[in-house]
Amino acid sequence: MNKFMTAADMVAQLKSGMTIGVGGWGPRRKPMALIREIVRSDLKDLTVVAYGGADIGMLCAAGKVKKAVYGFVSLDAIPVEPYFRKSRQAGAVEVCEVDEGNLLIGLRAAGQRLPFLPTRVGLGTDVMKYNPDFKTVTSPYADGEVFLAMPALNLDVALVHADRGDKLGNTQTEGPDTYFDDVFARAAEKTFVSCEEVYDRLDHSHPEGAKNNLFERYLVAGIIHAPFGAHPSSYPARYGWDMDHFKKYAASAGEENGWANYVSEFIAGGEEAYLEKVGGAERVSRLKPPVF
Amino acid sequence: MTQAKEFSLAELMAVATSEAWRGNGEVLASGITPIPRIGASLAKMTHSPELLMTDSEAYLVEDPIPLGPRGDYVPKFSGSLNFSRVFDVVWRGKRHAMIGPVQIDRWGQSNLSMIGPDFHKPKVQQLGVRGLPGNSINHINSYFAPNHTSRLFVEGEVDMVGGVGYNPARRAPGTKQDFVDLRLIVTNLCVMDFGGREHAIRVTSLHPGVTFEEVQAATGFPLLRVDNLGDTPGPTEEQLAIIRHLDPHNIRASILKDNPPGIRPAQ
């Protein structure tokens, strides 16, 4: 069993029209190397499910997104993701906008192979109005309360970024918060994990990190070696987000041919060229985590 | 306790926001953006030490962390409160958040999502509903409004209802909204609550030098006023000292346009 592959191998397993979940949170630990590989591909009509950041933004800019499913799309210090804003204001993408918790509940339903899970979250708001397919369910017990039956968010594929992975598909993810990467993996038919480091056997090389294993390897279809693969988002255990780069990226959204120029400058040349363009491994590894 | 003679409007508002968390018990105090965060921290360091707070990222702290670059200050963590656990706290109802929406209506419904008549093609895309639906139907919430205008406090309903309020027309049969609990609205002009009939919004104090008529003119719907409407109290010297400790880089001075004084000079 050998689950090592390249990002191009991963893209070869994707199809236009698929539903893709992306781990991380806003500008934090997004599998950006994998997102860039999708930008380089001819995939289209994707449904993207995420606690959104530049993943949804770049895929919107590249015309890959049919529908975005999200609670927010933000770069934190740049509150509204610039290319997402542009796409929305042009009416260019379908959306399913829900509470952050609705996303979690819908992904959990998918992971448990249930059609829905009940919740109060979303009731009384326009989440119900703008998601006309959402239905309610009445408690069968004495309380008789009416809930939102949050539909399962079934994913064809989940993409997440981790510290390290091995040939068998075992992964380890460090840092103070692992967000909902495990929930995305469980909701998906296949999960592809980009990793800062890869090893033959994590049980041999990093057994002390076993508690940082978020999900079982049967969920993992591919391990892709992608050093600094979260850039320009942060990897809180390793490097901060690159606000200078995000500012440049955000500015490009307001310029003529801004996206085309961004692609040709940073994305078109592949990942090795990308890392050099953004200042090299040394610069990225010195990016400081944000302080609030 | 000595009342301070000179203070900024931002400092007065920080003290006003801190009152939102008084007597809430052991709940997570989430003050979003600098002034509410200073207010929540001030509450914990003065009248309500039982509050829970975080480092704004992933850990619980018992000593509120000063804002901005920390120098030699090293936070001491008392527990974990990563994003996943935040949902557990929210759905259990053990939180009081104060946020600044882009629109608020007379029913206390709030919007962080988008501006414009067409949701599918917004005039201005904002953040998205974020956690508003879940927060508003599960735990205590208050609002912060650094720029009190009728564009914020809109005439009709907000353009996209993200946060649940007290609009009976929005309550579907059989659903439970018993946990909706809106407390204070702290603006750059006044403090308001939901203490009127059927939770109508009332002005409970005016910042020194502001008139009720001025507040009403900057609001898109009719406001009530409490009897004996008085001034919002300014900080004490003790509170000011804590505010300076909590905000050593004076970030609070950059929140309101021109950083006005707390007592408006006579025109």
mmCIF file with all atom_site columns, N, CA and C in Angstrom, chain A residues 25 28 71-73 79-80 84-85 88-89 91 95 97-101 104 120-121 123-126 130 145-146 176-177 179-180 291-292, chain B residues 37 57 59 68 70 82-84 87 91 113 119-131 133-134 137 160-162 164 170 174 176 179:
data_model
loop_
_atom_site.group_PDB
_atom_site.id
_atom_site.type_symbol
_atom_site.label_atom_id
_atom_site.label_alt_id
_atom_site.label_comp_id
_atom_site.label_asym_id
_atom_site.label_entity_id
_atom_site.label_seq_id
_atom_site.pdbx_PDB_ins_code
_atom_site.Cartn_x
_atom_site.Cartn_y
_atom_site.Cartn_z
_atom_site.occupancy
_atom_site.B_iso_or_equiv
_atom_site.pdbx_formal_charge
_atom_site.auth_seq_id
_atom_site.auth_comp_id
_atom_site.auth_asym_id
_atom_site.auth_atom_id
_atom_site.pdbx_PDB_model_num
ATOM 1   N N  . TRP A 1 25  ? -9.489  27.001 8.489  1.00 0.00 ? 25  TRP A N  1
ATOM 2   C CA . TRP A 1 25  ? -10.489 27.978 8.965  1.00 0.00 ? 25  TRP A CA 1
ATOM 3   C C  . TRP A 1 25  ? -10.027 29.369 8.512  1.00 0.00 ? 25  TRP A C  1
ATOM 4   N N  . ARG A 1 28  ? -6.403  30.185 8.044  1.00 0.00 ? 28  ARG A N  1
ATOM 5   C CA . ARG A 1 28  ? -5.607  29.267 8.863  1.00 0.00 ? 28  ARG A CA 1
ATOM 6   C C  . ARG A 1 28  ? -5.532  27.876 8.241  1.00 0.00 ? 28  ARG A C  1
ATOM 7   N N  . GLY A 1 71  ? -20.113 29.533 5.982  1.00 0.00 ? 71  GLY A N  1
ATOM 8   C CA . GLY A 1 71  ? -20.677 30.423 6.998  1.00 0.00 ? 71  GLY A CA 1
ATOM 9   C C  . GLY A 1 71  ? -20.085 31.812 6.868  1.00 0.00 ? 71  GLY A C  1
ATOM 10  N N  . PHE A 1 72  ? -18.841 31.845 6.370  1.00 0.00 ? 72  PHE A N  1
ATOM 11  C CA . PHE A 1 72  ? -18.131 33.103 6.123  1.00 0.00 ? 72  PHE A CA 1
ATOM 12  C C  . PHE A 1 72  ? -17.035 32.809 5.115  1.00 0.00 ? 72  PHE A C  1
ATOM 13  N N  . VAL A 1 73  ? -16.553 33.856 4.459  1.00 0.00 ? 73  VAL A N  1
ATOM 14  C CA . VAL A 1 73  ? -15.359 33.733 3.614  1.00 0.00 ? 73  VAL A CA 1
ATOM 15  C C  . VAL A 1 73  ? -14.498 34.947 3.948  1.00 0.00 ? 73  VAL A C  1
ATOM 16  N N  . PRO A 1 79  ? -11.309 41.603 6.208  1.00 0.00 ? 79  PRO A N  1
ATOM 17  C CA . PRO A 1 79  ? -12.509 40.920 6.705  1.00 0.00 ? 79  PRO A CA 1
ATOM 18  C C  . PRO A 1 79  ? -13.295 40.137 5.648  1.00 0.00 ? 79  PRO A C  1
ATOM 19  N N  . VAL A 1 80  ? -13.439 40.688 4.452  1.00 0.00 ? 80  VAL A N  1
ATOM 20  C CA . VAL A 1 80  ? -14.190 39.964 3.419  1.00 0.00 ? 80  VAL A CA 1
ATOM 21  C C  . VAL A 1 80  ? -13.232 39.541 2.308  1.00 0.00 ? 80  VAL A C  1
ATOM 22  N N  . PHE A 1 84  ? -14.003 36.562 -3.437 1.00 0.00 ? 84  PHE A N  1
ATOM 23  C CA . PHE A 1 84  ? -15.346 36.084 -3.108 1.00 0.00 ? 84  PHE A CA 1
ATOM 24  C C  . PHE A 1 84  ? -16.339 37.245 -3.187 1.00 0.00 ? 84  PHE A C  1
ATOM 25  N N  . ARG A 1 85  ? -15.948 38.386 -2.620 1.00 0.00 ? 85  ARG A N  1
ATOM 26  C CA . ARG A 1 85  ? -16.815 39.571 -2.672 1.00 0.00 ? 85  ARG A CA 1
ATOM 27  C C  . ARG A 1 85  ? -17.128 39.934 -4.129 1.00 0.00 ? 85  ARG A C  1
ATOM 28  N N  . ARG A 1 88  ? -19.539 37.409 -5.678 1.00 0.00 ? 88  ARG A N  1
ATOM 29  C CA . ARG A 1 88  ? -20.890 37.563 -5.115 1.00 0.00 ? 88  ARG A CA 1
ATOM 30  C C  . ARG A 1 88  ? -21.557 38.802 -5.697 1.00 0.00 ? 88  ARG A C  1
ATOM 31  N N  . GLN A 1 89  ? -20.819 39.903 -5.733 1.00 0.00 ? 89  GLN A N  1
ATOM 32  C CA . GLN A 1 89  ? -21.427 41.163 -6.187 1.00 0.00 ? 89  GLN A CA 1
ATOM 33  C C  . GLN A 1 89  ? -21.735 41.138 -7.687 1.00 0.00 ? 89  GLN A C  1
ATOM 34  N N  . GLY A 1 91  ? -22.964 38.399 -8.870 1.00 0.00 ? 91  GLY A N  1
ATOM 35  C CA . GLY A 1 91  ? -23.987 37.355 -8.952 1.00 0.00 ? 91  GLY A CA 1
ATOM 36  C C  . GLY A 1 91  ? -23.487 36.117 -9.669 1.00 0.00 ? 91  GLY A C  1
ATOM 37  N N  . VAL A 1 95  ? -24.972 30.189 -3.891 1.00 0.00 ? 95  VAL A N  1
ATOM 38  C CA . VAL A 1 95  ? -24.459 30.011 -2.540 1.00 0.00 ? 95  VAL A CA 1
ATOM 39  C C  . VAL A 1 95  ? -25.440 29.265 -1.651 1.00 0.00 ? 95  VAL A C  1
ATOM 40  N N  . GLU A 1 97  ? -25.478 29.775 2.155  1.00 0.00 ? 97  GLU A N  1
ATOM 41  C CA . GLU A 1 97  ? -24.863 30.466 3.290  1.00 0.00 ? 97  GLU A CA 1
ATOM 42  C C  . GLU A 1 97  ? -25.569 30.023 4.568  1.00 0.00 ? 97  GLU A C  1
ATOM 43  N N  . VAL A 1 98  ? -24.808 29.469 5.485  1.00 0.00 ? 98  VAL A N  1
ATOM 44  C CA . VAL A 1 98  ? -25.381 28.923 6.722  1.00 0.00 ? 98  VAL A CA 1
ATOM 45  C C  . VAL A 1 98  ? -24.519 29.325 7.911  1.00 0.00 ? 98  VAL A C  1
ATOM 46  N N  . ASP A 1 99  ? -25.068 29.145 9.103  1.00 0.00 ? 99  ASP A N  1
ATOM 47  C CA . ASP A 1 99  ? -24.286 29.355 10.317 1.00 0.00 ? 99  ASP A CA 1
ATOM 48  C C  . ASP A 1 99  ? -23.078 28.412 10.311 1.00 0.00 ? 99  ASP A C  1
ATOM 49  N N  . GLU A 1 100 ? -21.976 28.881 10.911 1.00 0.00 ? 100 GLU A N  1
ATOM 50  C CA . GLU A 1 100 ? -20.780 28.045 11.044 1.00 0.00 ? 100 GLU A CA 1
ATOM 51  C C  . GLU A 1 100 ? -21.128 26.693 11.666 1.00 0.00 ? 100 GLU A C  1
ATOM 52  N N  . GLY A 1 101 ? -22.042 26.722 12.616 1.00 0.00 ? 101 GLY A N  1
ATOM 53  C CA . GLY A 1 101 ? -22.458 25.490 13.288 1.00 0.00 ? 101 GLY A CA 1
ATOM 54  C C  . GLY A 1 101 ? -23.280 24.589 12.379 1.00 0.00 ? 101 GLY A C  1
ATOM 55  N N  . LEU A 1 104 ? -20.920 22.452 10.513 1.00 0.00 ? 104 LEU A N  1
ATOM 56  C CA . LEU A 1 104 ? -20.422 21.362 11.347 1.00 0.00 ? 104 LEU A CA 1
ATOM 57  C C  . LEU A 1 104 ? -21.476 20.258 11.459 1.00 0.00 ? 104 LEU A C  1
ATOM 58  N N  . ARG A 1 120 ? -31.477 23.782 16.453 1.00 0.00 ? 120 ARG A N  1
ATOM 59  C CA . ARG A 1 120 ? -32.211 25.057 16.486 1.00 0.00 ? 120 ARG A CA 1
ATOM 60  C C  . ARG A 1 120 ? -31.502 26.116 15.635 1.00 0.00 ? 120 ARG A C  1
ATOM 61  N N  . VAL A 1 121 ? -30.219 25.838 15.323 1.00 0.00 ? 121 VAL A N  1
ATOM 62  C CA . VAL A 1 121 ? -29.389 26.842 14.656 1.00 0.00 ? 121 VAL A CA 1
ATOM 63  C C  . VAL A 1 121 ? -29.884 27.086 13.231 1.00 0.00 ? 121 VAL A C  1
ATOM 64  N N  . LEU A 1 123 ? -32.950 28.539 12.616 1.00 0.00 ? 123 LEU A N  1
ATOM 65  C CA . LEU A 1 123 ? -34.378 28.872 12.726 1.00 0.00 ? 123 LEU A CA 1
ATOM 66  C C  . LEU A 1 123 ? -34.547 30.364 13.010 1.00 0.00 ? 123 LEU A C  1
ATOM 67  N N  . GLY A 1 124 ? -35.609 30.941 12.450 1.00 0.00 ? 124 GLY A N  1
ATOM 68  C CA . GLY A 1 124 ? -35.901 32.354 12.715 1.00 0.00 ? 124 GLY A CA 1
ATOM 69  C C  . GLY A 1 124 ? -35.050 33.311 11.904 1.00 0.00 ? 124 GLY A C  1
ATOM 70  N N  . THR A 1 125 ? -34.198 32.782 11.010 1.00 0.00 ? 125 THR A N  1
ATOM 71  C CA . THR A 1 125 ? -33.302 33.653 10.234 1.00 0.00 ? 125 THR A CA 1
ATOM 72  C C  . THR A 1 125 ? -33.514 33.428 8.734  1.00 0.00 ? 125 THR A C  1
ATOM 73  N N  . ASP A 1 126 ? -32.851 34.251 7.948  1.00 0.00 ? 126 ASP A N  1
ATOM 74  C CA . ASP A 1 126 ? -32.931 34.113 6.492  1.00 0.00 ? 126 ASP A CA 1
ATOM 75  C C  . ASP A 1 126 ? -32.121 32.937 5.958  1.00 0.00 ? 126 ASP A C  1
ATOM 76  N N  . TYR A 1 130 ? -33.196 31.548 2.290  1.00 0.00 ? 130 TYR A N  1
ATOM 77  C CA . TYR A 1 130 ? -32.302 31.430 1.139  1.00 0.00 ? 130 TYR A CA 1
ATOM 78  C C  . TYR A 1 130 ? -31.792 30.006 0.920  1.00 0.00 ? 130 TYR A C  1
ATOM 79  N N  . GLU A 1 145 ? -41.079 19.810 19.930 1.00 0.00 ? 145 GLU A N  1
ATOM 80  C CA . GLU A 1 145 ? -40.398 20.988 19.374 1.00 0.00 ? 145 GLU A CA 1
ATOM 81  C C  . GLU A 1 145 ? -40.047 20.797 17.895 1.00 0.00 ? 145 GLU A C  1
ATOM 82  N N  . VAL A 1 146 ? -40.097 21.911 17.169 1.00 0.00 ? 146 VAL A N  1
ATOM 83  C CA . VAL A 1 146 ? -39.765 21.890 15.739 1.00 0.00 ? 146 VAL A CA 1
ATOM 84  C C  . VAL A 1 146 ? -38.321 22.359 15.544 1.00 0.00 ? 146 VAL A C  1
ATOM 85  N N  . PRO A 1 176 ? -2.517  24.403 18.331 1.00 0.00 ? 176 PRO A N  1
ATOM 86  C CA . PRO A 1 176 ? -3.491  24.543 19.407 1.00 0.00 ? 176 PRO A CA 1
ATOM 87  C C  . PRO A 1 176 ? -4.916  24.198 18.982 1.00 0.00 ? 176 PRO A C  1
ATOM 88  N N  . ASP A 1 177 ? -5.185  24.262 17.675 1.00 0.00 ? 177 ASP A N  1
ATOM 89  C CA . ASP A 1 177 ? -6.547  24.019 17.194 1.00 0.00 ? 177 ASP A CA 1
ATOM 90  C C  . ASP A 1 177 ? -6.447  23.255 15.882 1.00 0.00 ? 177 ASP A C  1
ATOM 91  N N  . TYR A 1 179 ? -9.191  22.754 14.082 1.00 0.00 ? 179 TYR A N  1
ATOM 92  C CA . TYR A 1 179 ? -10.385 23.179 13.328 1.00 0.00 ? 179 TYR A CA 1
ATOM 93  C C  . TYR A 1 179 ? -11.304 21.976 13.126 1.00 0.00 ? 179 TYR A C  1
ATOM 94  N N  . PHE A 1 180 ? -11.824 21.782 11.892 1.00 0.00 ? 180 PHE A N  1
ATOM 95  C CA . PHE A 1 180 ? -12.783 20.695 11.686 1.00 0.00 ? 180 PHE A CA 1
ATOM 96  C C  . PHE A 1 180 ? -12.299 19.726 10.614 1.00 0.00 ? 180 PHE A C  1
ATOM 97  N N  . VAL A 1 291 ? -0.782  37.999 16.605 1.00 0.00 ? 291 VAL A N  1
ATOM 98  C CA . VAL A 1 291 ? -1.103  38.200 18.019 1.00 0.00 ? 291 VAL A CA 1
ATOM 99  C C  . VAL A 1 291 ? -2.326  39.093 18.078 1.00 0.00 ? 291 VAL A C  1
ATOM 100 N N  . PHE A 1 292 ? -3.277  38.723 18.931 1.00 0.00 ? 292 PHE A N  1
ATOM 101 C CA . PHE A 1 292 ? -4.516  39.509 18.998 1.00 0.00 ? 292 PHE A CA 1
ATOM 102 C C  . PHE A 1 292 ? -4.582  40.366 20.243 1.00 0.00 ? 292 PHE A C  1
ATOM 103 N N  . ARG B 2 37  ? -13.849 44.057 23.737 1.00 0.00 ? 37  ARG B N  1
ATOM 104 C CA . ARG B 2 37  ? -12.887 43.160 24.389 1.00 0.00 ? 37  ARG B CA 1
ATOM 105 C C  . ARG B 2 37  ? -12.317 43.804 25.654 1.00 0.00 ? 37  ARG B C  1
ATOM 106 N N  . GLU B 2 57  ? -7.967  32.969 20.468 1.00 0.00 ? 57  GLU B N  1
ATOM 107 C CA . GLU B 2 57  ? -7.554  31.973 19.488 1.00 0.00 ? 57  GLU B CA 1
ATOM 108 C C  . GLU B 2 57  ? -7.977  30.575 19.928 1.00 0.00 ? 57  GLU B C  1
ATOM 109 N N  . TYR B 2 59  ? -7.156  29.163 23.594 1.00 0.00 ? 59  TYR B N  1
ATOM 110 C CA . TYR B 2 59  ? -6.980  28.795 25.000 1.00 0.00 ? 59  TYR B CA 1
ATOM 111 C C  . TYR B 2 59  ? -7.790  29.685 25.927 1.00 0.00 ? 59  TYR B C  1
ATOM 112 N N  . GLY B 2 68  ? -2.895  43.575 21.512 1.00 0.00 ? 68  GLY B N  1
ATOM 113 C CA . GLY B 2 68  ? -1.772  43.925 20.643 1.00 0.00 ? 68  GLY B CA 1
ATOM 114 C C  . GLY B 2 68  ? -0.475  43.232 21.020 1.00 0.00 ? 68  GLY B C  1
ATOM 115 N N  . ARG B 2 70  ? 2.739   41.804 22.600 1.00 0.00 ? 70  ARG B N  1
ATOM 116 C CA . ARG B 2 70  ? 2.761   41.504 24.034 1.00 0.00 ? 70  ARG B CA 1
ATOM 117 C C  . ARG B 2 70  ? 4.082   41.780 24.720 1.00 0.00 ? 70  ARG B C  1
ATOM 118 N N  . ASN B 2 82  ? -10.778 25.562 21.813 1.00 0.00 ? 82  ASN B N  1
ATOM 119 C CA . ASN B 2 82  ? -10.618 25.658 20.369 1.00 0.00 ? 82  ASN B CA 1
ATOM 120 C C  . ASN B 2 82  ? -11.984 25.820 19.696 1.00 0.00 ? 82  ASN B C  1
ATOM 121 N N  . PHE B 2 83  ? -11.978 25.993 18.384 1.00 0.00 ? 83  PHE B N  1
ATOM 122 C CA . PHE B 2 83  ? -13.230 26.315 17.683 1.00 0.00 ? 83  PHE B CA 1
ATOM 123 C C  . PHE B 2 83  ? -14.316 25.270 17.943 1.00 0.00 ? 83  PHE B C  1
ATOM 124 N N  . SER B 2 84  ? -13.925 24.010 17.984 1.00 0.00 ? 84  SER B N  1
ATOM 125 C CA . SER B 2 84  ? -14.909 22.951 18.187 1.00 0.00 ? 84  SER B CA 1
ATOM 126 C C  . SER B 2 84  ? -15.589 23.097 19.548 1.00 0.00 ? 84  SER B C  1
ATOM 127 N N  . PHE B 2 87  ? -18.353 25.816 19.860 1.00 0.00 ? 87  PHE B N  1
ATOM 128 C CA . PHE B 2 87  ? -19.726 25.408 19.522 1.00 0.00 ? 87  PHE B CA 1
ATOM 129 C C  . PHE B 2 87  ? -20.390 24.696 20.698 1.00 0.00 ? 87  PHE B C  1
ATOM 130 N N  . TRP B 2 91  ? -23.878 26.131 22.160 1.00 0.00 ? 91  TRP B N  1
ATOM 131 C CA . TRP B 2 91  ? -25.120 25.355 22.124 1.00 0.00 ? 91  TRP B CA 1
ATOM 132 C C  . TRP B 2 91  ? -25.602 25.004 23.527 1.00 0.00 ? 91  TRP B C  1
ATOM 133 N N  . SER B 2 113 ? -24.146 39.757 6.885  1.00 0.00 ? 113 SER B N  1
ATOM 134 C CA . SER B 2 113 ? -23.992 38.967 5.669  1.00 0.00 ? 113 SER B CA 1
ATOM 135 C C  . SER B 2 113 ? -23.743 39.790 4.417  1.00 0.00 ? 113 SER B C  1
ATOM 136 N N  . PHE B 2 119 ? -30.276 39.195 -2.306 1.00 0.00 ? 119 PHE B N  1
ATOM 137 C CA . PHE B 2 119 ? -29.280 38.337 -1.646 1.00 0.00 ? 119 PHE B CA 1
ATOM 138 C C  . PHE B 2 119 ? -28.367 37.647 -2.657 1.00 0.00 ? 119 PHE B C  1
ATOM 139 N N  . HIS B 2 120 ? -28.924 37.345 -3.835 1.00 0.00 ? 120 HIS B N  1
ATOM 140 C CA . HIS B 2 120 ? -28.149 36.582 -4.817 1.00 0.00 ? 120 HIS B CA 1
ATOM 141 C C  . HIS B 2 120 ? -27.147 37.439 -5.586 1.00 0.00 ? 120 HIS B C  1
ATOM 142 N N  . LYS B 2 121 ? -27.303 38.751 -5.472 1.00 0.00 ? 121 LYS B N  1
ATOM 143 C CA . LYS B 2 121 ? -26.346 39.663 -6.098 1.00 0.00 ? 121 LYS B CA 1
ATOM 144 C C  . LYS B 2 121 ? -26.215 40.875 -5.186 1.00 0.00 ? 121 LYS B C  1
ATOM 145 N N  . PRO B 2 122 ? -25.468 40.724 -4.103 1.00 0.00 ? 122 PRO B N  1
ATOM 146 C CA . PRO B 2 122 ? -25.404 41.798 -3.096 1.00 0.00 ? 122 PRO B CA 1
ATOM 147 C C  . PRO B 2 122 ? -24.816 43.091 -3.657 1.00 0.00 ? 122 PRO B C  1
ATOM 148 N N  . LYS B 2 123 ? -25.308 44.193 -3.133 1.00 0.00 ? 123 LYS B N  1
ATOM 149 C CA . LYS B 2 123 ? -24.667 45.471 -3.440 1.00 0.00 ? 123 LYS B CA 1
ATOM 150 C C  . LYS B 2 123 ? -23.278 45.473 -2.792 1.00 0.00 ? 123 LYS B C  1
ATOM 151 N N  . VAL B 2 124 ? -23.220 45.072 -1.539 1.00 0.00 ? 124 VAL B N  1
ATOM 152 C CA . VAL B 2 124 ? -21.936 44.908 -0.850 1.00 0.00 ? 124 VAL B CA 1
ATOM 153 C C  . VAL B 2 124 ? -21.943 43.575 -0.106 1.00 0.00 ? 124 VAL B C  1
ATOM 154 N N  . GLN B 2 125 ? -21.070 42.689 -0.492 1.00 0.00 ? 125 GLN B N  1
ATOM 155 C CA . GLN B 2 125 ? -20.924 41.442 0.245  1.00 0.00 ? 125 GLN B CA 1
ATOM 156 C C  . GLN B 2 125 ? -20.189 41.721 1.550  1.00 0.00 ? 125 GLN B C  1
ATOM 157 N N  . GLN B 2 126 ? -20.745 41.241 2.641  1.00 0.00 ? 126 GLN B N  1
ATOM 158 C CA . GLN B 2 126 ? -20.044 41.338 3.926  1.00 0.00 ? 126 GLN B CA 1
ATOM 159 C C  . GLN B 2 126 ? -19.537 39.944 4.307  1.00 0.00 ? 126 GLN B C  1
ATOM 160 N N  . LEU B 2 127 ? -19.438 39.658 5.608  1.00 0.00 ? 127 LEU B N  1
ATOM 161 C CA . LEU B 2 127 ? -18.744 38.430 6.016  1.00 0.00 ? 127 LEU B CA 1
ATOM 162 C C  . LEU B 2 127 ? -19.506 37.141 5.732  1.00 0.00 ? 127 LEU B C  1
ATOM 163 N N  . GLY B 2 128 ? -20.827 37.211 5.692  1.00 0.00 ? 128 GLY B N  1
ATOM 164 C CA . GLY B 2 128 ? -21.630 35.987 5.768  1.00 0.00 ? 128 GLY B CA 1
ATOM 165 C C  . GLY B 2 128 ? -22.293 35.935 7.135  1.00 0.00 ? 128 GLY B C  1
ATOM 166 N N  . VAL B 2 129 ? -23.213 34.992 7.333  1.00 0.00 ? 129 VAL B N  1
ATOM 167 C CA . VAL B 2 129 ? -23.937 34.982 8.626  1.00 0.00 ? 129 VAL B CA 1
ATOM 168 C C  . VAL B 2 129 ? -23.029 34.604 9.791  1.00 0.00 ? 129 VAL B C  1
ATOM 169 N N  . ARG B 2 130 ? -21.866 34.022 9.484  1.00 0.00 ? 130 ARG B N  1
ATOM 170 C CA . ARG B 2 130 ? -20.920 33.569 10.526 1.00 0.00 ? 130 ARG B CA 1
ATOM 171 C C  . ARG B 2 130 ? -21.652 32.764 11.593 1.00 0.00 ? 130 ARG B C  1
ATOM 172 N N  . GLY B 2 131 ? -21.499 33.156 12.866 1.00 0.00 ? 131 GLY B N  1
ATOM 173 C CA . GLY B 2 131 ? -22.157 32.396 13.934 1.00 0.00 ? 131 GLY B CA 1
ATOM 174 C C  . GLY B 2 131 ? -23.432 33.037 14.441 1.00 0.00 ? 131 GLY B C  1
ATOM 175 N N  . PRO B 2 133 ? -26.723 33.092 13.557 1.00 0.00 ? 133 PRO B N  1
ATOM 176 C CA . PRO B 2 133 ? -27.942 32.311 13.813 1.00 0.00 ? 133 PRO B CA 1
ATOM 177 C C  . PRO B 2 133 ? -27.819 31.447 15.072 1.00 0.00 ? 133 PRO B C  1
ATOM 178 N N  . GLY B 2 134 ? -26.683 30.793 15.212 1.00 0.00 ? 134 GLY B N  1
ATOM 179 C CA . GLY B 2 134 ? -26.483 29.897 16.351 1.00 0.00 ? 134 GLY B CA 1
ATOM 180 C C  . GLY B 2 134 ? -26.302 30.649 17.658 1.00 0.00 ? 134 GLY B C  1
ATOM 181 N N  . ILE B 2 137 ? -29.790 32.288 18.919 1.00 0.00 ? 137 ILE B N  1
ATOM 182 C CA . ILE B 2 137 ? -30.866 31.408 19.385 1.00 0.00 ? 137 ILE B CA 1
ATOM 183 C C  . ILE B 2 137 ? -30.433 30.575 20.588 1.00 0.00 ? 137 ILE B C  1
ATOM 184 N N  . MET B 2 160 ? -30.544 41.073 5.533  1.00 0.00 ? 160 MET B N  1
ATOM 185 C CA . MET B 2 160 ? -30.436 39.609 5.643  1.00 0.00 ? 160 MET B CA 1
ATOM 186 C C  . MET B 2 160 ? -30.432 39.282 7.131  1.00 0.00 ? 160 MET B C  1
ATOM 187 N N  . VAL B 2 161 ? -31.472 38.623 7.591  1.00 0.00 ? 161 VAL B N  1
ATOM 188 C CA . VAL B 2 161 ? -31.571 38.331 9.028  1.00 0.00 ? 161 VAL B CA 1
ATOM 189 C C  . VAL B 2 161 ? -30.638 37.165 9.350  1.00 0.00 ? 161 VAL B C  1
ATOM 190 N N  . GLY B 2 162 ? -29.520 37.501 10.008 1.00 0.00 ? 162 GLY B N  1
ATOM 191 C CA . GLY B 2 162 ? -28.585 36.468 10.449 1.00 0.00 ? 162 GLY B CA 1
ATOM 192 C C  . GLY B 2 162 ? -28.782 36.157 11.921 1.00 0.00 ? 162 GLY B C  1
ATOM 193 N N  . VAL B 2 164 ? -31.151 36.183 15.238 1.00 0.00 ? 164 VAL B N  1
ATOM 194 C CA . VAL B 2 164 ? -32.558 36.184 15.640 1.00 0.00 ? 164 VAL B CA 1
ATOM 195 C C  . VAL B 2 164 ? -32.799 37.314 16.630 1.00 0.00 ? 164 VAL B C  1
ATOM 196 N N  . ARG B 2 170 ? -41.271 36.262 12.593 1.00 0.00 ? 170 ARG B N  1
ATOM 197 C CA . ARG B 2 170 ? -40.181 35.361 12.201 1.00 0.00 ? 170 ARG B CA 1
ATOM 198 C C  . ARG B 2 170 ? -40.216 34.045 12.973 1.00 0.00 ? 170 ARG B C  1
ATOM 199 N N  . GLY B 2 174 ? -44.129 26.046 16.690 1.00 0.00 ? 174 GLY B N  1
ATOM 200 C CA . GLY B 2 174 ? -43.466 24.876 17.269 1.00 0.00 ? 174 GLY B CA 1
ATOM 201 C C  . GLY B 2 174 ? -41.997 25.060 17.574 1.00 0.00 ? 174 GLY B C  1
ATOM 202 N N  . LYS B 2 176 ? -38.643 26.838 19.261 1.00 0.00 ? 176 LYS B N  1
ATOM 203 C CA . LYS B 2 176 ? -38.397 27.364 20.600 1.00 0.00 ? 176 LYS B CA 1
ATOM 204 C C  . LYS B 2 176 ? -37.371 28.488 20.504 1.00 0.00 ? 176 LYS B C  1
ATOM 205 N N  . PHE B 2 179 ? -34.395 30.912 24.379 1.00 0.00 ? 179 PHE B N  1
ATOM 206 C CA . PHE B 2 179 ? -33.023 31.248 24.763 1.00 0.00 ? 179 PHE B CA 1
ATOM 207 C C  . PHE B 2 179 ? -32.535 32.535 24.108 1.00 0.00 ? 179 PHE B C  1
#
